[in-house]
């Protein structure tokens, strides 16, 4: 297990209006988009970036997003396709704490958990327009307790096993695995650059750019805390992709996602 491999864990799909996906641009109408997590097998261990959405949470709080998620599209189900279980993952990183990126954290009480330092306070005290985004608090006893949502916690979730290491700026987690600070969509949002020995790097925009068209038109999603920072982050991603000769991969782009390797297929 020396050469880095990247697996995409399919997490099902959700629906938003086109004006949410493409802020003030549209076109309107239902857009069904994928949700996935990124599993990195590295000589230093297994890193999981994001954990998708929790079906029951979405049906309870955001049923209008019409979740479709099979058993194989839950985090334990997607890992099982690879012959793995949650306990095989040593480090969980959350790009940010929106509900569609934290839903499976509850399966990793044993793992080291990493996020941007400022996301923790933001999930506890979001801006009024961010409350729905930060509505699944099952990833953190501290956050759930602070928002009177402790009923969301899975039995066994404690302050000890849901504590995060907060980091800032760009940070290399392991050789060739770098979190790129791209604020705007969320206050502590991270994109992800993965470098390989035998292929070009992959730059995962995560939610700094939902789709390829988003980046081409510098049109971010309507969910953001600072749209000016959001545009700057998109420009930075374009620059980084060019500088590193990286392939760009988007978080919520159904057309491109259909061409991505999922299940037992991998990059590396
Ligand atoms: C998929 C999705 N739906 C709603 C929100 C929101 O209110 O903030 C972030 C977000 C989403 O990613
Ligand atoms: Zn988001
Ligand atoms: Zn998202």
Short mmCIF file of N, CA, C and O in Angstrom, two decimals, residues 65-195:
data_model
loop_
_atom_site.label_atom_id
_atom_site.label_comp_id
_atom_site.label_asym_id
_atom_site.label_seq_id
_atom_site.Cartn_x
_atom_site.Cartn_y
_atom_site.Cartn_z
N UNK A 65 -35.63 17.98 -0.78
CA UNK A 65 -34.42 17.68 -1.57
C UNK A 65 -34.45 16.24 -2.12
O UNK A 65 -33.50 15.79 -2.75
N UNK A 66 -35.59 15.53 -1.86
CA UNK A 66 -35.89 14.23 -2.49
C UNK A 66 -34.70 13.26 -2.53
O UNK A 66 -34.25 12.87 -3.61
N UNK A 67 -34.19 12.88 -1.36
CA UNK A 67 -33.00 12.01 -1.33
C UNK A 67 -33.27 10.64 -1.94
O UNK A 67 -34.34 10.07 -1.75
N UNK A 68 -32.31 10.17 -2.68
CA UNK A 68 -32.30 8.77 -3.16
C UNK A 68 -30.98 8.17 -2.73
O UNK A 68 -29.91 8.66 -3.12
N UNK A 69 -31.04 7.16 -1.87
CA UNK A 69 -29.82 6.55 -1.32
C UNK A 69 -30.10 5.08 -1.01
O UNK A 69 -30.93 4.78 -0.19
N UNK A 70 -29.39 4.20 -1.72
CA UNK A 70 -29.53 2.77 -1.45
C UNK A 70 -28.62 2.39 -0.27
O UNK A 70 -27.82 3.20 0.20
N UNK A 71 -28.73 1.15 0.17
CA UNK A 71 -27.88 0.68 1.26
C UNK A 71 -26.40 0.76 0.88
O UNK A 71 -25.56 1.11 1.69
N UNK A 72 -26.12 0.48 -0.40
CA UNK A 72 -24.72 0.54 -0.87
C UNK A 72 -24.22 1.98 -0.93
O UNK A 72 -23.02 2.22 -1.08
N UNK A 73 -25.15 2.94 -0.85
CA UNK A 73 -24.76 4.35 -0.91
C UNK A 73 -24.66 5.00 0.47
O UNK A 73 -24.43 6.20 0.57
N UNK A 74 -24.85 4.21 1.53
CA UNK A 74 -24.52 4.72 2.87
C UNK A 74 -23.01 4.55 3.04
O UNK A 74 -22.37 3.80 2.29
N UNK A 75 -22.42 5.21 4.01
CA UNK A 75 -20.96 5.09 4.18
C UNK A 75 -20.56 3.64 4.50
O UNK A 75 -19.64 3.11 3.85
N UNK A 76 -21.22 2.97 5.45
CA UNK A 76 -20.82 1.58 5.69
C UNK A 76 -21.03 0.71 4.45
O UNK A 76 -20.21 -0.17 4.16
N UNK A 77 -22.11 0.96 3.71
CA UNK A 77 -22.40 0.18 2.51
C UNK A 77 -21.36 0.39 1.42
O UNK A 77 -20.92 -0.55 0.76
N UNK A 78 -20.96 1.66 1.21
CA UNK A 78 -19.96 1.97 0.17
C UNK A 78 -18.59 1.40 0.54
O UNK A 78 -17.85 0.91 -0.32
N UNK A 79 -18.25 1.46 1.84
CA UNK A 79 -16.97 0.87 2.28
C UNK A 79 -17.01 -0.65 2.11
O UNK A 79 -16.01 -1.27 1.71
N UNK A 80 -18.17 -1.25 2.38
CA UNK A 80 -18.29 -2.72 2.28
C UNK A 80 -18.04 -3.19 0.85
O UNK A 80 -17.50 -4.28 0.64
N UNK A 81 -18.40 -2.37 -0.15
CA UNK A 81 -18.13 -2.72 -1.55
C UNK A 81 -16.64 -2.91 -1.79
O UNK A 81 -16.21 -3.61 -2.70
N UNK A 82 -15.83 -2.25 -0.93
CA UNK A 82 -14.36 -2.33 -1.06
C UNK A 82 -13.79 -3.33 -0.06
O UNK A 82 -12.56 -3.43 0.10
N UNK A 83 -14.67 -4.06 0.62
CA UNK A 83 -14.19 -5.00 1.63
C UNK A 83 -13.71 -4.31 2.89
O UNK A 83 -12.93 -4.88 3.66
N UNK A 84 -14.19 -3.09 3.11
CA UNK A 84 -13.74 -2.32 4.27
C UNK A 84 -14.91 -2.02 5.20
O UNK A 84 -16.07 -2.10 4.82
N UNK A 85 -14.56 -1.65 6.42
CA UNK A 85 -15.54 -1.21 7.42
C UNK A 85 -15.06 0.12 7.98
O UNK A 85 -13.88 0.48 7.84
N UNK A 86 -15.96 0.88 8.61
CA UNK A 86 -15.54 2.17 9.17
C UNK A 86 -14.28 2.09 10.03
O UNK A 86 -13.45 3.00 9.98
N UNK A 87 -14.11 1.01 10.77
CA UNK A 87 -12.94 0.93 11.66
C UNK A 87 -11.61 0.90 10.88
O UNK A 87 -10.55 1.13 11.46
N UNK A 88 -11.67 0.63 9.57
CA UNK A 88 -10.45 0.61 8.75
C UNK A 88 -9.98 2.01 8.35
O UNK A 88 -8.95 2.16 7.71
N UNK A 89 -10.79 3.02 8.67
CA UNK A 89 -10.43 4.41 8.33
C UNK A 89 -9.86 5.08 9.58
O UNK A 89 -10.51 5.12 10.62
N UNK A 90 -8.66 5.62 9.46
CA UNK A 90 -7.99 6.21 10.62
C UNK A 90 -8.27 7.68 10.82
O UNK A 90 -8.29 8.17 11.95
N UNK A 91 -8.47 8.41 9.71
CA UNK A 91 -8.65 9.86 9.79
C UNK A 91 -9.86 10.27 8.96
O UNK A 91 -9.97 9.88 7.79
N UNK A 92 -10.77 11.03 9.56
CA UNK A 92 -11.91 11.61 8.85
C UNK A 92 -11.72 13.12 8.79
O UNK A 92 -11.49 13.76 9.83
N UNK A 93 -11.78 13.67 7.58
CA UNK A 93 -11.69 15.11 7.39
C UNK A 93 -13.03 15.60 6.87
O UNK A 93 -13.59 14.98 5.96
N UNK A 94 -13.55 16.67 7.44
CA UNK A 94 -14.76 17.28 6.86
C UNK A 94 -14.37 18.57 6.15
O UNK A 94 -13.81 19.48 6.76
N UNK A 95 -14.70 18.64 4.85
CA UNK A 95 -14.38 19.83 4.06
C UNK A 95 -15.08 21.05 4.64
O UNK A 95 -14.59 22.17 4.54
N UNK A 96 -16.27 20.82 5.20
CA UNK A 96 -17.06 21.81 5.91
C UNK A 96 -18.21 21.02 6.53
O UNK A 96 -18.33 19.82 6.29
N UNK A 97 -19.03 21.68 7.33
CA UNK A 97 -20.00 20.93 8.14
C UNK A 97 -21.43 20.97 7.59
O UNK A 97 -22.38 20.73 8.33
N UNK A 98 -21.65 21.26 6.30
CA UNK A 98 -23.00 21.16 5.74
C UNK A 98 -23.48 19.71 5.81
O UNK A 98 -22.69 18.77 5.74
N UNK A 99 -24.80 19.56 5.93
CA UNK A 99 -25.39 18.25 6.23
C UNK A 99 -25.03 17.17 5.21
O UNK A 99 -25.00 15.99 5.56
N UNK A 100 -24.76 17.59 3.97
CA UNK A 100 -24.47 16.59 2.94
C UNK A 100 -22.99 16.18 2.92
O UNK A 100 -22.55 15.46 2.03
N UNK A 101 -22.25 16.61 3.94
CA UNK A 101 -20.82 16.26 4.04
C UNK A 101 -20.46 15.64 5.39
O UNK A 101 -19.31 15.25 5.59
N UNK A 102 -21.43 15.57 6.31
CA UNK A 102 -21.13 15.08 7.67
C UNK A 102 -22.01 13.91 8.12
O UNK A 102 -21.83 13.40 9.23
N UNK A 103 -22.96 13.50 7.27
CA UNK A 103 -24.00 12.57 7.72
C UNK A 103 -23.50 11.22 8.23
O UNK A 103 -24.16 10.59 9.06
N UNK A 104 -22.35 10.78 7.72
CA UNK A 104 -21.82 9.47 8.14
C UNK A 104 -20.73 9.56 9.19
O UNK A 104 -20.16 8.53 9.58
N UNK A 105 -20.45 10.75 9.68
CA UNK A 105 -19.39 10.87 10.71
C UNK A 105 -19.67 9.98 11.91
O UNK A 105 -18.75 9.49 12.56
N UNK A 106 -20.95 9.77 12.20
CA UNK A 106 -21.35 9.00 13.37
C UNK A 106 -20.78 7.58 13.36
O UNK A 106 -20.72 6.94 14.41
N UNK A 107 -20.37 7.10 12.19
CA UNK A 107 -19.81 5.74 12.11
C UNK A 107 -18.33 5.67 12.45
O UNK A 107 -17.72 4.60 12.38
N UNK A 108 -17.73 6.81 12.81
CA UNK A 108 -16.27 6.86 13.02
C UNK A 108 -15.86 7.38 14.39
O UNK A 108 -15.01 8.28 14.48
N UNK A 109 -16.42 6.82 15.46
CA UNK A 109 -16.04 7.31 16.80
C UNK A 109 -14.56 7.11 17.09
O UNK A 109 -13.97 7.87 17.86
N UNK A 110 -13.96 6.10 16.46
CA UNK A 110 -12.56 5.75 16.71
C UNK A 110 -11.58 6.65 15.97
O UNK A 110 -10.40 6.70 16.30
N UNK A 111 -12.04 7.33 14.89
CA UNK A 111 -11.11 8.01 13.97
C UNK A 111 -10.67 9.36 14.52
O UNK A 111 -11.38 10.02 15.27
N UNK A 112 -9.49 9.76 14.08
CA UNK A 112 -9.06 11.14 14.28
C UNK A 112 -9.89 12.01 13.34
O UNK A 112 -10.12 11.62 12.19
N UNK A 113 -10.37 13.15 13.82
CA UNK A 113 -11.22 14.00 12.99
C UNK A 113 -10.62 15.39 12.83
O UNK A 113 -10.16 15.99 13.80
N UNK A 114 -10.64 15.87 11.59
CA UNK A 114 -9.99 17.14 11.25
C UNK A 114 -10.96 18.01 10.47
O UNK A 114 -11.70 17.53 9.60
N UNK A 115 -10.97 19.31 10.79
CA UNK A 115 -11.75 20.29 10.02
C UNK A 115 -11.05 21.63 10.14
O UNK A 115 -10.09 21.78 10.90
N UNK A 116 -11.54 22.61 9.38
CA UNK A 116 -11.03 23.97 9.60
C UNK A 116 -11.52 24.46 10.97
O UNK A 116 -12.69 24.23 11.33
N UNK A 117 -10.66 25.11 11.66
CA UNK A 117 -10.95 25.57 13.03
C UNK A 117 -12.27 26.35 13.11
O UNK A 117 -13.05 26.17 14.05
N UNK A 118 -12.55 27.19 12.12
CA UNK A 118 -13.70 28.09 12.21
C UNK A 118 -15.04 27.43 11.91
O UNK A 118 -16.10 28.03 12.17
N UNK A 119 -15.02 26.22 11.35
CA UNK A 119 -16.29 25.53 11.07
C UNK A 119 -17.01 25.12 12.35
O UNK A 119 -18.24 25.05 12.38
N UNK A 120 -16.27 24.84 13.39
CA UNK A 120 -16.89 24.36 14.63
C UNK A 120 -17.78 25.45 15.22
O UNK A 120 -18.97 25.23 15.47
N UNK A 121 -17.24 26.65 15.37
CA UNK A 121 -18.04 27.76 15.90
C UNK A 121 -19.19 28.11 14.96
O UNK A 121 -20.29 28.46 15.41
N UNK A 122 -18.97 27.97 13.64
CA UNK A 122 -20.02 28.33 12.68
C UNK A 122 -21.20 27.36 12.74
O UNK A 122 -22.35 27.78 12.60
N UNK A 123 -20.90 26.06 12.97
CA UNK A 123 -21.97 25.08 13.09
C UNK A 123 -22.77 25.32 14.37
O UNK A 123 -23.96 25.02 14.44
N UNK A 124 -22.12 25.87 15.38
CA UNK A 124 -22.79 26.14 16.65
C UNK A 124 -23.60 27.43 16.55
O UNK A 124 -24.73 27.51 17.05
N UNK A 125 -23.05 28.43 15.89
CA UNK A 125 -23.73 29.73 15.74
C UNK A 125 -23.71 30.15 14.27
O UNK A 125 -23.02 31.09 13.88
N UNK A 126 -24.51 29.45 13.44
CA UNK A 126 -24.51 29.82 12.02
C UNK A 126 -25.22 31.14 11.80
O UNK A 126 -26.02 31.57 12.64
N UNK A 127 -24.95 31.79 10.67
CA UNK A 127 -25.77 32.92 10.25
C UNK A 127 -27.21 32.40 10.06
O UNK A 127 -27.41 31.23 9.74
N UNK A 128 -28.21 33.27 10.22
CA UNK A 128 -29.60 32.80 10.09
C UNK A 128 -29.86 32.06 8.77
O UNK A 128 -30.58 31.06 8.75
N UNK A 129 -29.24 32.52 7.69
CA UNK A 129 -29.46 31.89 6.38
C UNK A 129 -28.65 30.60 6.19
O UNK A 129 -28.77 29.95 5.14
N UNK A 130 -27.85 30.24 7.21
CA UNK A 130 -27.06 29.01 7.11
C UNK A 130 -27.63 27.86 7.95
O UNK A 130 -27.06 26.77 7.98
N UNK A 131 -28.75 28.13 8.65
CA UNK A 131 -29.24 27.15 9.64
C UNK A 131 -29.57 25.80 9.00
O UNK A 131 -29.26 24.74 9.55
N UNK A 132 -30.18 25.83 7.81
CA UNK A 132 -30.54 24.57 7.15
C UNK A 132 -29.29 23.80 6.71
O UNK A 132 -29.24 22.58 6.80
N UNK A 133 -28.30 24.52 6.25
CA UNK A 133 -27.06 23.88 5.83
C UNK A 133 -26.39 23.16 7.00
O UNK A 133 -25.94 22.01 6.87
N UNK A 134 -26.37 23.83 8.13
CA UNK A 134 -25.77 23.24 9.34
C UNK A 134 -26.84 22.60 10.21
O UNK A 134 -26.91 22.88 11.41
N UNK A 135 -27.68 21.75 9.62
CA UNK A 135 -28.80 21.18 10.38
C UNK A 135 -28.54 19.77 10.90
O UNK A 135 -29.23 19.32 11.81
N UNK A 136 -27.58 19.05 10.33
CA UNK A 136 -27.23 17.73 10.87
C UNK A 136 -26.03 17.91 11.78
O UNK A 136 -24.90 18.16 11.31
N UNK A 137 -26.27 17.81 13.08
CA UNK A 137 -25.22 18.07 14.07
C UNK A 137 -24.76 16.78 14.73
O UNK A 137 -24.08 16.81 15.76
N UNK A 138 -25.12 15.64 14.11
CA UNK A 138 -24.80 14.34 14.71
C UNK A 138 -23.30 14.06 14.73
O UNK A 138 -22.86 13.12 15.37
N UNK A 139 -22.52 14.90 14.03
CA UNK A 139 -21.07 14.68 13.95
C UNK A 139 -20.34 15.16 15.19
O UNK A 139 -19.16 14.86 15.36
N UNK A 140 -21.02 15.93 16.06
CA UNK A 140 -20.31 16.56 17.18
C UNK A 140 -21.21 16.70 18.41
O UNK A 140 -22.24 17.37 18.34
N UNK A 141 -20.82 16.09 19.49
CA UNK A 141 -21.59 16.26 20.73
C UNK A 141 -21.58 17.72 21.15
O UNK A 141 -22.60 18.25 21.58
N UNK A 142 -20.44 18.36 20.98
CA UNK A 142 -20.33 19.77 21.37
C UNK A 142 -21.33 20.63 20.58
O UNK A 142 -22.07 21.44 21.17
N UNK A 143 -21.39 20.44 19.27
CA UNK A 143 -22.29 21.24 18.44
C UNK A 143 -23.75 20.88 18.70
O UNK A 143 -24.61 21.76 18.82
N UNK A 144 -24.05 19.59 18.79
CA UNK A 144 -25.44 19.15 19.02
C UNK A 144 -25.95 19.66 20.36
O UNK A 144 -27.08 20.18 20.45
N UNK A 145 -25.14 19.55 21.38
CA UNK A 145 -25.56 20.05 22.70
C UNK A 145 -25.80 21.56 22.65
O UNK A 145 -26.80 22.06 23.17
N UNK A 146 -24.90 22.27 22.00
CA UNK A 146 -25.00 23.74 21.96
C UNK A 146 -26.25 24.19 21.21
O UNK A 146 -26.80 25.25 21.50
N UNK A 147 -26.73 23.38 20.25
CA UNK A 147 -27.91 23.76 19.45
C UNK A 147 -29.15 23.01 19.89
O UNK A 147 -30.16 22.97 19.15
N UNK A 148 -29.11 22.43 21.09
CA UNK A 148 -30.26 21.68 21.62
C UNK A 148 -30.71 20.60 20.64
O UNK A 148 -31.91 20.43 20.40
N UNK A 149 -29.76 19.90 20.06
CA UNK A 149 -30.07 18.84 19.10
C UNK A 149 -29.43 17.53 19.52
O UNK A 149 -29.09 16.70 18.68
N UNK A 150 -29.31 17.33 20.81
CA UNK A 150 -28.62 16.11 21.27
C UNK A 150 -29.39 14.84 20.89
O UNK A 150 -28.82 13.75 20.86
N UNK A 151 -30.70 15.00 20.56
CA UNK A 151 -31.46 13.82 20.09
C UNK A 151 -30.92 13.29 18.76
O UNK A 151 -31.20 12.16 18.38
N UNK A 152 -30.14 14.11 18.06
CA UNK A 152 -29.54 13.65 16.78
C UNK A 152 -28.37 12.71 17.00
O UNK A 152 -27.96 12.01 16.08
N UNK A 153 -27.81 12.72 18.20
CA UNK A 153 -26.57 11.96 18.43
C UNK A 153 -26.86 10.46 18.49
O UNK A 153 -27.82 10.02 19.12
N UNK A 154 -26.02 9.69 17.82
CA UNK A 154 -26.07 8.24 17.91
C UNK A 154 -25.60 7.86 19.31
O UNK A 154 -24.69 8.49 19.85
N UNK A 155 -26.25 6.82 19.90
CA UNK A 155 -25.81 6.36 21.22
C UNK A 155 -24.32 6.07 21.15
O UNK A 155 -23.84 5.45 20.21
N UNK A 156 -23.58 6.55 22.11
CA UNK A 156 -22.14 6.29 22.13
C UNK A 156 -21.32 7.47 21.64
O UNK A 156 -20.10 7.49 21.80
N UNK A 157 -21.99 8.47 21.01
CA UNK A 157 -21.24 9.67 20.60
C UNK A 157 -20.97 10.53 21.83
O UNK A 157 -21.89 10.97 22.50
N UNK A 158 -19.69 10.71 22.12
CA UNK A 158 -19.30 11.46 23.32
C UNK A 158 -18.47 12.66 22.91
O UNK A 158 -18.07 12.80 21.74
N UNK A 159 -18.21 13.55 23.86
CA UNK A 159 -17.33 14.68 23.57
C UNK A 159 -15.97 14.16 23.13
O UNK A 159 -15.37 14.67 22.18
N UNK A 160 -15.52 13.09 23.79
CA UNK A 160 -14.20 12.53 23.48
C UNK A 160 -14.10 11.98 22.06
O UNK A 160 -13.13 12.23 21.35
N UNK A 161 -15.12 11.21 21.64
CA UNK A 161 -14.99 10.55 20.33
C UNK A 161 -15.59 11.35 19.18
O UNK A 161 -15.70 10.85 18.07
N UNK A 162 -15.98 12.62 19.43
CA UNK A 162 -16.44 13.48 18.33
C UNK A 162 -15.74 14.84 18.36
O UNK A 162 -16.27 15.82 17.86
N UNK A 163 -14.54 14.84 18.92
CA UNK A 163 -13.76 16.09 18.99
C UNK A 163 -12.89 16.22 17.74
O UNK A 163 -12.34 15.23 17.25
N UNK A 164 -12.81 17.45 17.24
CA UNK A 164 -12.02 17.72 16.03
C UNK A 164 -10.71 18.41 16.35
O UNK A 164 -10.62 19.21 17.28
N UNK A 165 -9.72 18.11 15.52
CA UNK A 165 -8.53 18.95 15.48
C UNK A 165 -8.83 20.05 14.47
O UNK A 165 -9.11 19.76 13.30
N UNK A 166 -8.83 21.29 14.91
CA UNK A 166 -9.09 22.42 14.01
C UNK A 166 -7.80 22.92 13.40
O UNK A 166 -6.84 23.15 14.11
N UNK A 167 -7.80 23.07 12.06
CA UNK A 167 -6.60 23.54 11.37
C UNK A 167 -6.94 24.80 10.59
O UNK A 167 -8.11 25.16 10.44
N UNK A 168 -5.93 25.50 10.10
CA UNK A 168 -6.14 26.74 9.34
C UNK A 168 -5.25 26.75 8.11
O UNK A 168 -4.23 26.05 8.06
N UNK A 169 -5.62 27.56 7.13
CA UNK A 169 -4.80 27.72 5.92
C UNK A 169 -4.68 26.43 5.13
O UNK A 169 -5.40 25.47 5.36
N UNK A 170 -3.77 26.43 4.15
CA UNK A 170 -3.50 25.21 3.40
C UNK A 170 -2.69 24.29 4.28
O UNK A 170 -1.80 24.74 5.01
N UNK A 171 -2.97 22.99 4.22
CA UNK A 171 -2.24 22.08 5.11
C UNK A 171 -2.06 20.72 4.43
O UNK A 171 -3.00 20.16 3.89
N UNK A 172 -0.81 20.24 4.43
CA UNK A 172 -0.52 18.93 3.84
C UNK A 172 -0.74 17.87 4.91
O UNK A 172 -0.01 17.78 5.90
N UNK A 173 -1.81 17.07 4.71
CA UNK A 173 -2.19 16.05 5.71
C UNK A 173 -1.20 14.91 5.71
O UNK A 173 -0.92 14.29 6.74
N UNK A 174 -0.74 14.57 4.51
CA UNK A 174 0.22 13.49 4.29
C UNK A 174 0.86 13.80 2.95
O UNK A 174 0.33 14.62 2.19
N UNK A 175 1.97 13.17 2.65
CA UNK A 175 2.68 13.53 1.41
C UNK A 175 1.75 13.45 0.20
O UNK A 175 1.18 12.39 -0.08
N UNK A 176 1.54 14.59 -0.47
CA UNK A 176 0.71 14.60 -1.67
C UNK A 176 -0.78 14.73 -1.40
O UNK A 176 -1.57 14.67 -2.34
N UNK A 177 -1.16 14.89 -0.16
CA UNK A 177 -2.58 15.07 0.20
C UNK A 177 -2.72 16.41 0.91
O UNK A 177 -2.35 16.53 2.08
N UNK A 178 -3.22 17.43 0.17
CA UNK A 178 -3.20 18.79 0.70
C UNK A 178 -4.60 19.39 0.73
O UNK A 178 -5.32 19.37 -0.27
N UNK A 179 -4.98 19.91 1.89
CA UNK A 179 -6.23 20.66 2.01
C UNK A 179 -5.95 22.09 1.57
O UNK A 179 -4.98 22.71 2.02
N UNK A 180 -6.80 22.59 0.67
CA UNK A 180 -6.65 23.93 0.11
C UNK A 180 -7.77 24.80 0.67
O UNK A 180 -8.95 24.53 0.42
N UNK A 181 -7.39 25.83 1.40
CA UNK A 181 -8.39 26.69 2.05
C UNK A 181 -9.13 27.51 0.99
O UNK A 181 -8.52 28.34 0.31
N UNK A 182 -10.42 27.25 0.85
CA UNK A 182 -11.24 27.94 -0.17
C UNK A 182 -12.53 28.46 0.47
O UNK A 182 -13.62 27.92 0.25
N UNK A 183 -12.42 29.50 1.28
CA UNK A 183 -13.60 30.02 2.01
C UNK A 183 -14.58 30.72 1.06
O UNK A 183 -14.24 31.05 -0.07
N UNK A 184 -15.78 30.94 1.57
CA UNK A 184 -16.81 31.63 0.80
C UNK A 184 -18.11 30.84 0.87
O UNK A 184 -19.10 31.30 1.43
N UNK A 185 -18.09 29.62 0.31
CA UNK A 185 -19.25 28.72 0.43
C UNK A 185 -19.53 28.46 1.91
O UNK A 185 -20.68 28.45 2.35
N UNK A 186 -18.47 28.22 2.66
CA UNK A 186 -18.56 28.12 4.11
C UNK A 186 -17.33 28.82 4.68
O UNK A 186 -16.32 28.99 3.98
N UNK A 187 -17.43 29.21 5.93
CA UNK A 187 -16.36 30.05 6.51
C UNK A 187 -15.03 29.31 6.55
O UNK A 187 -13.97 29.90 6.38
N UNK A 188 -15.09 28.00 6.78
CA UNK A 188 -13.87 27.21 6.87
C UNK A 188 -13.84 26.11 5.83
O UNK A 188 -13.52 24.96 6.14
N UNK A 189 -14.19 26.45 4.60
CA UNK A 189 -14.29 25.43 3.54
C UNK A 189 -12.92 25.01 3.02
O UNK A 189 -12.06 25.84 2.76
N UNK A 190 -12.76 23.70 2.82
CA UNK A 190 -11.54 23.16 2.21
C UNK A 190 -11.84 22.43 0.91
O UNK A 190 -12.78 21.64 0.83
N UNK A 191 -11.01 22.69 -0.09
CA UNK A 191 -10.92 21.84 -1.28
C UNK A 191 -9.75 20.88 -1.03
O UNK A 191 -9.08 20.96 -0.01
N UNK A 192 -9.49 19.98 -1.98
CA UNK A 192 -8.52 18.90 -1.74
C UNK A 192 -7.69 18.64 -2.99
O UNK A 192 -8.24 18.40 -4.07
N UNK A 193 -6.38 18.67 -2.82
CA UNK A 193 -5.46 18.33 -3.92
C UNK A 193 -4.77 17.01 -3.58
O UNK A 193 -4.17 16.88 -2.50
N UNK A 194 -4.90 16.04 -4.47
CA UNK A 194 -4.22 14.75 -4.26
C UNK A 194 -3.21 14.55 -5.39
O UNK A 194 -3.57 14.63 -6.57
N UNK A 195 -1.96 14.29 -5.03
CA UNK A 195 -0.91 14.02 -6.01
C UNK A 195 -0.53 12.54 -5.96
O UNK A 195 -0.54 11.93 -4.90
#
